[in-house]
mmCIF file of C-alpha atoms in Angstrom:
data_model
loop_
_atom_site.group_PDB
_atom_site.id
_atom_site.type_symbol
_atom_site.label_atom_id
_atom_site.label_comp_id
_atom_site.label_asym_id
_atom_site.label_seq_id
_atom_site.Cartn_x
_atom_site.Cartn_y
_atom_site.Cartn_z
ATOM 1 C CA PHE Q 141 -9.194 24.321 28.392
ATOM 2 C CA GLN Q 142 -5.604 23.343 29.120
ATOM 3 C CA GLY Q 143 -5.287 21.902 32.626
ATOM 4 C CA LYS Q 144 -9.060 21.643 33.024
ATOM 5 C CA GLU Q 145 -11.538 18.843 32.441
ATOM 6 C CA CYS Q 146 -13.780 19.565 29.489
ATOM 7 C CA GLN Q 147 -17.063 17.655 29.123
ATOM 8 C CA ALA Q 148 -18.433 19.648 26.170
ATOM 9 C CA CYS Q 149 -18.453 16.848 23.597
ATOM 10 C CA LYS Q 150 -19.796 14.307 26.101
ATOM 11 C CA ASP Q 151 -22.622 16.640 27.105
ATOM 12 C CA ALA Q 152 -23.436 17.470 23.471
ATOM 13 C CA CYS Q 153 -23.499 13.869 22.166
ATOM 14 C CA PRO Q 154 -27.181 12.785 21.906
ATOM 15 C CA PHE Q 155 -26.274 9.078 21.784
ATOM 16 C CA GLY Q 156 -24.104 8.851 24.878
ATOM 17 C CA ALA Q 157 -21.268 7.492 22.746
ATOM 18 C CA ILE Q 158 -18.473 9.252 24.650
ATOM 19 C CA ASN Q 159 -17.135 7.574 27.775
ATOM 20 C CA TYR Q 160 -14.036 9.087 29.367
ATOM 21 C CA GLU Q 161 -13.818 6.317 31.958
ATOM 22 C CA GLU Q 162 -13.559 3.490 29.429
ATOM 23 C CA LYS Q 163 -10.426 1.351 29.804
ATOM 24 C CA ASP Q 164 -8.520 -0.818 27.343
ATOM 25 C CA GLU Q 165 -9.635 -4.434 27.294
ATOM 26 C CA ILE Q 166 -8.944 -7.567 25.295
ATOM 27 C CA GLN Q 167 -12.026 -9.065 23.644
ATOM 28 C CA GLU Q 168 -12.344 -12.507 22.104
ATOM 29 C CA LEU Q 169 -14.793 -12.593 19.189
ATOM 30 C CA LYS Q 170 -15.967 -15.481 17.034
ATOM 31 C CA VAL Q 171 -16.240 -14.262 13.438
ATOM 32 C CA GLY Q 172 -16.643 -15.766 9.994
ATOM 33 C CA ALA Q 173 -14.320 -13.400 8.129
ATOM 34 C CA ILE Q 174 -11.690 -10.746 8.765
ATOM 35 C CA VAL Q 175 -10.752 -7.703 6.663
ATOM 36 C CA LEU Q 176 -7.209 -6.396 7.144
ATOM 37 C CA ALA Q 177 -7.010 -2.673 6.387
ATOM 38 C CA SER Q 178 -3.780 -1.749 8.151
ATOM 39 C CA GLY Q 179 -3.042 1.342 6.036
ATOM 40 C CA PHE Q 180 0.462 2.452 5.107
ATOM 41 C CA ASP Q 181 3.612 4.280 6.153
ATOM 42 C CA ILE Q 182 5.534 6.847 4.154
ATOM 43 C CA PHE Q 183 9.175 6.397 3.169
ATOM 44 C CA ASP Q 184 11.620 7.791 5.712
ATOM 45 C CA THR Q 185 13.216 10.512 3.574
ATOM 46 C CA LYS Q 186 16.211 10.732 5.900
ATOM 47 C CA LYS Q 187 17.338 7.360 4.506
ATOM 48 C CA ALA Q 188 18.142 9.197 1.256
ATOM 49 C CA ALA Q 189 20.564 11.941 2.319
ATOM 50 C CA GLN Q 190 20.737 13.276 -1.254
ATOM 51 C CA TYR Q 191 17.394 15.051 -0.787
ATOM 52 C CA GLY Q 192 18.631 17.136 2.136
ATOM 53 C CA TYR Q 193 15.622 16.457 4.339
ATOM 54 C CA GLY Q 194 16.376 17.218 7.987
ATOM 55 C CA ARG Q 195 19.557 19.004 6.939
ATOM 56 C CA ILE Q 196 18.142 21.850 4.832
ATOM 57 C CA LYS Q 197 15.459 23.712 6.746
ATOM 58 C CA GLU Q 198 13.252 24.627 3.774
ATOM 59 C CA VAL Q 199 12.935 21.038 2.488
ATOM 60 C CA TYR Q 200 9.552 19.547 3.443
ATOM 61 C CA THR Q 201 7.762 16.245 2.961
ATOM 62 C CA ALA Q 202 4.382 16.261 1.224
ATOM 63 C CA LEU Q 203 2.628 15.549 4.528
ATOM 64 C CA GLU Q 204 4.316 18.525 6.192
ATOM 65 C CA PHE Q 205 3.459 20.749 3.246
ATOM 66 C CA GLU Q 206 -0.177 19.584 3.340
ATOM 67 C CA ARG Q 207 -0.266 20.767 6.940
ATOM 68 C CA LEU Q 208 1.258 24.094 5.912
ATOM 69 C CA LEU Q 209 -1.476 24.613 3.303
ATOM 70 C CA ASN Q 210 -4.235 23.812 5.794
ATOM 71 C CA SER Q 211 -6.143 26.792 7.215
ATOM 72 C CA SER Q 212 -5.819 25.269 10.698
ATOM 73 C CA GLY Q 213 -2.072 24.782 10.281
ATOM 74 C CA PRO Q 214 0.768 26.694 11.924
ATOM 75 C CA THR Q 215 0.545 29.595 9.422
ATOM 76 C CA GLN Q 216 -3.255 29.553 8.969
ATOM 77 C CA GLY Q 217 -2.870 28.310 5.408
ATOM 78 C CA LYS Q 218 -0.263 30.875 4.308
ATOM 79 C CA VAL Q 219 2.761 29.426 2.531
ATOM 80 C CA LEU Q 220 5.721 31.026 4.326
ATOM 81 C CA LEU Q 221 9.387 30.318 4.756
ATOM 82 C CA LYS Q 222 10.798 29.961 8.243
ATOM 83 C CA ASN Q 223 11.833 33.624 8.114
ATOM 84 C CA GLY Q 224 8.184 34.605 7.663
ATOM 85 C CA GLN Q 225 8.517 35.576 3.993
ATOM 86 C CA PRO Q 226 6.601 33.917 1.132
ATOM 87 C CA PRO Q 227 8.764 31.812 -1.236
ATOM 88 C CA LYS Q 228 9.339 33.090 -4.748
ATOM 89 C CA SER Q 229 10.287 29.731 -6.204
ATOM 90 C CA ILE Q 230 9.153 26.221 -5.197
ATOM 91 C CA ALA Q 231 10.248 22.793 -6.452
ATOM 92 C CA LEU Q 232 8.167 19.644 -6.107
ATOM 93 C CA ILE Q 233 10.193 16.418 -6.371
ATOM 94 C CA HIS Q 234 8.383 13.221 -7.416
ATOM 95 C CA CYS Q 235 9.324 9.587 -6.719
ATOM 96 C CA VAL Q 236 11.304 10.139 -3.512
ATOM 97 C CA GLY Q 237 12.026 6.540 -2.534
ATOM 98 C CA SER Q 238 9.724 5.204 -5.281
ATOM 99 C CA ARG Q 239 10.848 3.404 -8.440
ATOM 100 C CA ILE Q 240 14.365 3.191 -7.017
ATOM 101 C CA PRO Q 241 15.548 -0.431 -6.606
ATOM 102 C CA LYS Q 242 17.585 0.214 -3.444
ATOM 103 C CA PHE Q 243 14.472 1.651 -1.717
ATOM 104 C CA ASN Q 244 11.158 0.705 -3.405
ATOM 105 C CA GLU Q 245 10.658 -0.578 -6.952
ATOM 106 C CA HIS Q 246 6.932 0.184 -7.100
ATOM 107 C CA CYS Q 247 5.177 3.394 -8.133
ATOM 108 C CA SER Q 248 3.234 4.898 -5.236
ATOM 109 C CA GLY Q 249 0.392 5.874 -7.556
ATOM 110 C CA VAL Q 250 -0.957 8.974 -5.808
ATOM 111 C CA CYS Q 251 2.084 11.280 -5.713
ATOM 112 C CA CYS Q 252 1.639 12.796 -9.189
ATOM 113 C CA MET Q 253 -1.913 13.901 -8.496
ATOM 114 C CA TYR Q 254 -1.335 15.388 -5.065
ATOM 115 C CA SER Q 255 1.745 17.200 -6.428
ATOM 116 C CA LEU Q 256 -0.492 18.678 -9.136
ATOM 117 C CA LYS Q 257 -2.963 19.644 -6.420
ATOM 118 C CA PHE Q 258 -0.166 21.414 -4.527
ATOM 119 C CA SER Q 259 0.729 23.384 -7.658
ATOM 120 C CA HIS Q 260 -2.913 24.289 -8.223
ATOM 121 C CA LEU Q 261 -3.278 25.614 -4.661
ATOM 122 C CA LEU Q 262 0.094 27.397 -4.777
ATOM 123 C CA LYS Q 263 -0.905 29.290 -7.899
ATOM 124 C CA LYS Q 264 -3.953 30.521 -6.008
ATOM 125 C CA LYS Q 265 -2.026 31.522 -2.884
ATOM 126 C CA LEU Q 266 1.169 32.718 -4.612
ATOM 127 C CA PRO Q 267 0.241 33.616 -8.208
ATOM 128 C CA ASP Q 268 3.643 35.205 -8.921
ATOM 129 C CA ALA Q 269 5.721 32.336 -7.542
ATOM 130 C CA SER Q 270 7.749 30.122 -9.884
ATOM 131 C CA ILE Q 271 6.740 26.455 -9.498
ATOM 132 C CA THR Q 272 8.625 23.519 -11.028
ATOM 133 C CA GLN Q 273 7.797 19.830 -10.834
ATOM 134 C CA PHE Q 274 10.609 17.298 -11.248
ATOM 135 C CA HIS Q 275 9.086 13.983 -12.378
ATOM 136 C CA HIS Q 276 10.144 10.722 -14.005
ATOM 137 C CA ASP Q 277 6.843 9.619 -15.568
ATOM 138 C CA LEU Q 278 3.457 11.130 -14.770
ATOM 139 C CA CYS Q 279 0.818 8.695 -13.489
ATOM 140 C CA LEU Q 280 -2.493 10.200 -14.710
ATOM 141 C CA ALA Q 281 -4.731 7.140 -14.899
ATOM 142 C CA GLY Q 282 -8.012 8.519 -13.535
ATOM 143 C CA LYS Q 283 -10.926 10.033 -15.423
ATOM 144 C CA GLY Q 284 -10.368 13.776 -15.677
ATOM 145 C CA TYR Q 285 -6.760 13.602 -14.438
ATOM 146 C CA GLN Q 286 -5.302 14.634 -17.806
ATOM 147 C CA ARG Q 287 -7.651 17.622 -17.878
ATOM 148 C CA PHE Q 288 -6.461 18.660 -14.426
ATOM 149 C CA PHE Q 289 -2.823 18.327 -15.544
ATOM 150 C CA ASN Q 290 -3.491 20.530 -18.592
ATOM 151 C CA ASN Q 291 -5.171 23.107 -16.363
ATOM 152 C CA VAL Q 292 -2.184 23.232 -13.992
ATOM 153 C CA LYS Q 293 0.279 23.429 -16.883
ATOM 154 C CA ASP Q 294 -1.660 26.307 -18.469
ATOM 155 C CA LYS Q 295 -1.225 28.286 -15.247
ATOM 156 C CA GLY Q 296 2.525 28.417 -15.826
ATOM 157 C CA VAL Q 297 3.768 25.461 -13.782
ATOM 158 C CA GLU Q 298 6.967 24.055 -15.294
ATOM 159 C CA PHE Q 299 7.642 20.323 -15.646
ATOM 160 C CA THR Q 300 11.136 18.841 -15.829
ATOM 161 C CA ARG Q 301 11.332 15.155 -16.707
ATOM 162 C CA MET Q 302 14.120 13.316 -14.916
ATOM 163 C CA LYS Q 303 15.960 10.413 -16.522
ATOM 164 C CA ASP Q 304 16.121 8.589 -13.186
ATOM 165 C CA PRO Q 305 14.376 9.430 -9.867
ATOM 166 C CA ASP Q 306 17.631 8.605 -8.103
ATOM 167 C CA SER Q 307 19.554 11.278 -10.029
ATOM 168 C CA VAL Q 308 18.320 14.166 -7.857
ATOM 169 C CA GLU Q 309 20.724 15.860 -5.459
ATOM 170 C CA ILE Q 310 19.709 18.805 -3.271
ATOM 171 C CA LYS Q 311 22.190 21.164 -1.636
ATOM 172 C CA GLU Q 312 22.120 24.561 0.048
ATOM 173 C CA GLU Q 313 24.406 27.414 -0.995
ATOM 174 C CA HIS Q 314 24.243 31.076 0.080
ATOM 175 C CA GLY Q 315 20.715 30.715 1.458
ATOM 176 C CA LYS Q 316 19.369 29.156 -1.738
ATOM 177 C CA ILE Q 317 18.448 25.535 -2.385
ATOM 178 C CA LEU Q 318 20.111 23.980 -5.419
ATOM 179 C CA VAL Q 319 18.309 21.106 -7.159
ATOM 180 C CA ASN Q 320 20.605 19.125 -9.436
ATOM 181 C CA CYS Q 321 19.195 16.336 -11.609
ATOM 182 C CA GLU Q 322 19.767 14.541 -14.898
ATOM 183 C CA ASP Q 323 17.065 15.134 -17.497
ATOM 184 C CA VAL Q 324 15.857 12.678 -20.152
ATOM 185 C CA ARG Q 325 18.531 13.915 -22.573
ATOM 186 C CA GLY Q 326 21.237 12.944 -20.102
ATOM 187 C CA GLU Q 327 22.148 16.544 -19.259
ATOM 188 C CA ARG Q 328 22.659 17.707 -15.685
ATOM 189 C CA LYS Q 329 20.489 20.665 -14.683
ATOM 190 C CA ASN Q 330 21.007 23.050 -11.753
ATOM 191 C CA SER Q 331 18.107 25.172 -10.517
ATOM 192 C CA GLN Q 332 17.692 27.488 -7.506
ATOM 193 C CA PHE Q 333 14.632 27.471 -5.247
ATOM 194 C CA ASP Q 334 13.468 28.960 -1.967
ATOM 195 C CA MET Q 335 11.470 25.875 -0.950
ATOM 196 C CA VAL Q 336 11.427 22.188 -1.907
ATOM 197 C CA VAL Q 337 8.570 19.716 -1.358
ATOM 198 C CA LEU Q 338 9.315 15.972 -1.508
ATOM 199 C CA ALA Q 339 6.769 13.302 -2.477
ATOM 200 C CA PRO Q 340 7.888 10.222 -0.470
ATOM 201 C CA ALA Q 341 6.980 6.664 -1.390
ATOM 202 C CA ILE Q 342 4.056 4.804 0.140
ATOM 203 C CA GLU Q 343 5.158 1.638 1.963
ATOM 204 C CA GLY Q 344 3.345 -1.119 3.828
ATOM 205 C CA ALA Q 345 2.478 -0.360 7.452
ATOM 206 C CA GLY Q 346 5.429 -0.896 9.774
ATOM 207 C CA ASP Q 347 3.529 -3.180 12.149
ATOM 208 C CA ALA Q 348 1.863 -5.202 9.358
ATOM 209 C CA GLN Q 349 4.412 -7.962 9.907
ATOM 210 C CA ARG Q 350 2.697 -8.889 13.162
ATOM 211 C CA LEU Q 351 -0.630 -9.243 11.345
ATOM 212 C CA ALA Q 352 0.978 -11.282 8.568
ATOM 213 C CA LYS Q 353 2.380 -13.693 11.130
ATOM 214 C CA ALA Q 354 -0.860 -13.885 13.126
ATOM 215 C CA PHE Q 355 -2.995 -14.637 10.050
ATOM 216 C CA ASP Q 356 -0.362 -16.664 8.195
ATOM 217 C CA ILE Q 357 -0.346 -14.560 5.025
ATOM 218 C CA SER Q 358 2.581 -13.373 2.929
ATOM 219 C CA GLN Q 359 4.050 -9.909 2.442
ATOM 220 C CA GLU Q 360 5.888 -8.328 -0.453
ATOM 221 C CA LYS Q 361 9.287 -6.680 -0.103
ATOM 222 C CA SER Q 362 7.650 -3.270 0.442
ATOM 223 C CA GLY Q 363 5.476 -4.582 3.296
ATOM 224 C CA PHE Q 364 2.148 -4.914 1.460
ATOM 225 C CA PHE Q 365 0.080 -8.077 1.896
ATOM 226 C CA VAL Q 366 0.033 -10.520 -1.031
ATOM 227 C CA GLU Q 367 -3.380 -11.069 -2.603
ATOM 228 C CA GLU Q 368 -4.582 -14.478 -3.800
ATOM 229 C CA HIS Q 369 -4.640 -13.321 -7.429
ATOM 230 C CA SER Q 370 -3.829 -9.837 -8.706
ATOM 231 C CA LYS Q 371 -6.721 -9.831 -11.221
ATOM 232 C CA LEU Q 372 -9.259 -12.481 -10.220
ATOM 233 C CA ALA Q 373 -9.058 -12.158 -6.420
ATOM 234 C CA PRO Q 374 -7.408 -8.799 -5.547
ATOM 235 C CA VAL Q 375 -8.990 -8.537 -2.076
ATOM 236 C CA SER Q 376 -8.692 -12.211 -1.065
ATOM 237 C CA THR Q 377 -5.714 -13.996 0.465
ATOM 238 C CA VAL Q 378 -4.647 -17.636 0.343
ATOM 239 C CA SER Q 379 -6.152 -18.035 3.825
ATOM 240 C CA GLU Q 380 -9.877 -18.636 3.505
ATOM 241 C CA GLY Q 381 -11.929 -15.898 5.193
ATOM 242 C CA ILE Q 382 -9.048 -13.382 5.397
ATOM 243 C CA PHE Q 383 -9.428 -10.359 3.109
ATOM 244 C CA ILE Q 384 -7.319 -7.239 2.496
ATOM 245 C CA ALA Q 385 -8.391 -3.752 1.453
ATOM 246 C CA GLY Q 386 -6.916 -0.322 0.808
ATOM 247 C CA CYS Q 387 -3.197 0.347 1.186
ATOM 248 C CA ALA Q 388 -2.762 -2.912 3.077
ATOM 249 C CA GLN Q 389 -2.825 -4.514 -0.392
ATOM 250 C CA GLY Q 390 -0.845 -1.830 -2.245
ATOM 251 C CA PRO Q 391 -0.552 1.926 -2.854
ATOM 252 C CA GLY Q 392 -3.824 3.583 -3.780
ATOM 253 C CA ASP Q 393 -6.011 6.637 -3.375
ATOM 254 C CA ILE Q 394 -9.211 7.053 -1.369
ATOM 255 C CA GLN Q 395 -11.379 6.073 -4.330
ATOM 256 C CA SER Q 396 -9.633 2.722 -4.866
ATOM 257 C CA SER Q 397 -9.547 2.029 -1.110
ATOM 258 C CA VAL Q 398 -13.319 2.532 -0.874
ATOM 259 C CA ALA Q 399 -13.844 0.253 -3.886
ATOM 260 C CA GLN Q 400 -11.676 -2.462 -2.339
ATOM 261 C CA GLY Q 401 -13.514 -2.176 0.975
ATOM 262 C CA GLN Q 402 -16.829 -2.658 -0.823
ATOM 263 C CA ALA Q 403 -15.391 -5.578 -2.797
ATOM 264 C CA ALA Q 404 -14.203 -7.286 0.396
ATOM 265 C CA ALA Q 405 -17.621 -6.763 1.997
ATOM 266 C CA GLY Q 406 -19.281 -8.198 -1.123
ATOM 267 C CA ARG Q 407 -17.098 -11.297 -1.064
ATOM 268 C CA ILE Q 408 -17.905 -11.855 2.595
ATOM 269 C CA LEU Q 409 -21.648 -11.416 2.111
ATOM 270 C CA SER Q 410 -21.644 -13.792 -0.852
ATOM 271 C CA LYS Q 411 -19.950 -16.484 1.249
ATOM 272 C CA LEU Q 412 -21.523 -15.872 4.652
ATOM 273 C CA ILE Q 413 -25.173 -15.107 4.012
ATOM 274 C CA PRO Q 414 -27.073 -15.512 7.322
ATOM 275 C CA GLY Q 415 -28.646 -18.964 7.499
ATOM 276 C CA GLU Q 416 -26.499 -20.352 4.670
ATOM 277 C CA LYS Q 417 -23.554 -22.740 5.039
ATOM 278 C CA LEU Q 418 -20.179 -22.224 3.419
ATOM 279 C CA ALA Q 419 -19.804 -24.402 0.301
ATOM 280 C CA LEU Q 420 -16.425 -26.125 0.293
ATOM 281 C CA GLU Q 421 -14.339 -27.063 -2.710
ATOM 282 C CA PRO Q 422 -15.281 -30.694 -3.594
ATOM 283 C CA MET Q 423 -12.045 -31.564 -5.408
ATOM 284 C CA ILE Q 424 -9.679 -31.358 -2.452
ATOM 285 C CA ALA Q 425 -6.625 -33.422 -1.574
ATOM 286 C CA VAL Q 426 -6.974 -36.496 0.642
ATOM 287 C CA VAL Q 427 -4.276 -38.546 2.388
ATOM 288 C CA ASP Q 428 -4.012 -42.318 2.273
ATOM 289 C CA GLU Q 429 -2.947 -43.074 5.857
ATOM 290 C CA ASN Q 430 -1.579 -46.473 4.845
ATOM 291 C CA LEU Q 431 0.944 -44.902 2.462
ATOM 292 C CA CYS Q 432 1.948 -41.632 4.169
ATOM 293 C CA SER Q 433 5.528 -41.788 5.475
ATOM 294 C CA GLY Q 434 5.402 -38.437 7.285
ATOM 295 C CA CYS Q 435 8.167 -36.790 5.219
ATOM 296 C CA LYS Q 436 6.433 -33.364 5.551
ATOM 297 C CA MET Q 437 7.397 -32.321 2.016
ATOM 298 C CA CYS Q 438 3.802 -31.386 1.230
ATOM 299 C CA ILE Q 439 3.557 -29.055 4.251
ATOM 300 C CA VAL Q 440 6.298 -26.787 2.886
ATOM 301 C CA LEU Q 441 4.787 -26.685 -0.609
ATOM 302 C CA CYS Q 442 1.121 -26.064 0.267
ATOM 303 C CA PRO Q 443 0.306 -22.433 -0.688
ATOM 304 C CA TYR Q 444 -2.863 -22.432 1.448
ATOM 305 C CA LYS Q 445 -1.320 -23.731 4.696
ATOM 306 C CA ALA Q 446 -3.912 -26.494 4.693
ATOM 307 C CA ILE Q 447 -1.589 -29.367 5.692
ATOM 308 C CA THR Q 448 -0.386 -30.056 9.227
ATOM 309 C CA TYR Q 449 1.610 -32.839 10.836
ATOM 310 C CA ASP Q 450 0.135 -35.110 13.486
ATOM 311 C CA ASP Q 451 2.944 -35.932 15.921
ATOM 312 C CA LYS Q 452 0.914 -38.733 17.495
ATOM 313 C CA GLU Q 453 0.107 -40.605 14.289
ATOM 314 C CA LYS Q 454 3.306 -39.479 12.486
ATOM 315 C CA GLN Q 455 1.278 -38.518 9.419
ATOM 316 C CA VAL Q 456 0.044 -35.372 7.712
ATOM 317 C CA LYS Q 457 -3.546 -34.151 7.924
ATOM 318 C CA ILE Q 458 -5.382 -31.936 5.430
ATOM 319 C CA ASN Q 459 -7.783 -29.241 6.593
ATOM 320 C CA GLU Q 460 -10.734 -29.538 4.175
ATOM 321 C CA VAL Q 461 -11.829 -25.966 4.852
ATOM 322 C CA LEU Q 462 -8.481 -24.482 3.817
ATOM 323 C CA CYS Q 463 -7.647 -26.836 0.945
ATOM 324 C CA ARG Q 464 -8.436 -25.463 -2.536
ATOM 325 C CA GLY Q 465 -7.544 -28.594 -4.512
ATOM 326 C CA CYS Q 466 -4.627 -26.999 -6.381
ATOM 327 C CA GLY Q 467 -2.838 -30.374 -6.699
ATOM 328 C CA VAL Q 468 0.649 -29.236 -5.680
ATOM 329 C CA CYS Q 469 0.876 -31.753 -2.842
ATOM 330 C CA VAL Q 470 -0.512 -34.522 -5.056
ATOM 331 C CA ALA Q 471 2.255 -34.029 -7.602
ATOM 332 C CA ALA Q 472 4.981 -33.642 -4.965
ATOM 333 C CA CYS Q 473 4.230 -36.627 -2.713
ATOM 334 C CA PRO Q 474 7.126 -39.077 -3.260
ATOM 335 C CA VAL Q 475 5.111 -42.143 -2.259
ATOM 336 C CA GLY Q 476 1.790 -41.213 -3.899
ATOM 337 C CA ALA Q 477 -0.022 -41.019 -0.573
ATOM 338 C CA ILE Q 478 -1.982 -37.886 -1.505
ATOM 339 C CA LYS Q 479 -4.733 -37.997 -4.089
ATOM 340 C CA ALA Q 480 -7.092 -35.376 -5.512
ATOM 341 C CA ARG Q 481 -10.635 -36.309 -4.561
ATOM 342 C CA HIS Q 482 -12.846 -36.826 -7.678
ATOM 343 C CA PHE Q 483 -9.699 -36.387 -9.789
ATOM 344 C CA THR Q 484 -7.732 -39.620 -9.294
ATOM 345 C CA ASP Q 485 -5.613 -41.304 -11.950
ATOM 346 C CA LYS Q 486 -8.262 -44.004 -12.412
ATOM 347 C CA GLN Q 487 -10.984 -41.417 -12.955
ATOM 348 C CA ILE Q 488 -8.876 -39.485 -15.470
ATOM 349 C CA VAL Q 489 -8.073 -42.677 -17.390
ATOM 350 C CA ALA Q 490 -11.766 -43.589 -17.404
ATOM 351 C CA GLU Q 491 -12.642 -40.168 -18.818
ATOM 352 C CA ILE Q 492 -10.043 -40.561 -21.568
ATOM 353 C CA LYS Q 493 -11.350 -44.024 -22.436
ATOM 354 C CA GLY Q 494 -14.862 -42.621 -22.587
ATOM 355 C CA LEU Q 495 -13.782 -39.903 -25.008
ATOM 356 C CA LEU Q 496 -11.928 -42.372 -27.213
ATOM 357 C CA GLU Q 497 -14.902 -44.716 -27.432
#
């Protein structure tokens, strides 16, 4: 239908959900909670010239190879070299840009399993091909993952354990790809392959910085949003009502992303049940206006961004909705102008006296 207007999907949709005339618009909505699920980007492999990506024509990223395996891809699912011939030897390189301090220190979590999947599919499509996986450590944390690894290994896939993910160097000589790496014994190994598939690191979405600034939440070095607590509140942020899910929080597979989405929805429903009011933390910080000198020290230290400065009154104000009563500002105030409600010095002393009596 190139060059022609096609209305097939619009005519077939029984709900009238397709509107070709719809234009972009900016909407302003009043909501009680927001879930940030900004996804991820993959490591730009060209930043690491040692892997030969973009320079050696038969070096592919995992995403490109996934497309090559797809039945709707450019070769209808056949694994072929650019000369139209099937490869006789294929290398899969793990941790490309992962677990390397100069790029990303974290493990991307999903690369080991999709590399095993590639080997499994390759053995079906090219049973006589030699397949080697170069890995540092294998991340096989899921139920049944070890069984899948054993199955792939039994089919003749070779595994070479690298001492350091950054030790790999890929070159091209006489039409063959040479993979040079240091194994766990400290020995350099040279192997020849027809095709190489790279497993690049998962990084935070490139435009997530705009969201972090808009919602006043922090990001890690790799671009992922920082959760309130890694164990007790993995989908919450320090900003009340702002939640994170999926690879916005960190690398993960579809299963963990779905679980985090459900967890975020559960937290929202537990706080914002229709007809119910949000219960605030009773032990929050309060400011004694007669003592506050307006030094602003507490504003910098507040992890929840609950303190602002009133230019008119030259004093700080505490937002009771955002304050969690952590006590940082109470301890830091040089003039003692901030107190913890229901947790003052007098009340603590009275409790101690009561215990001693």
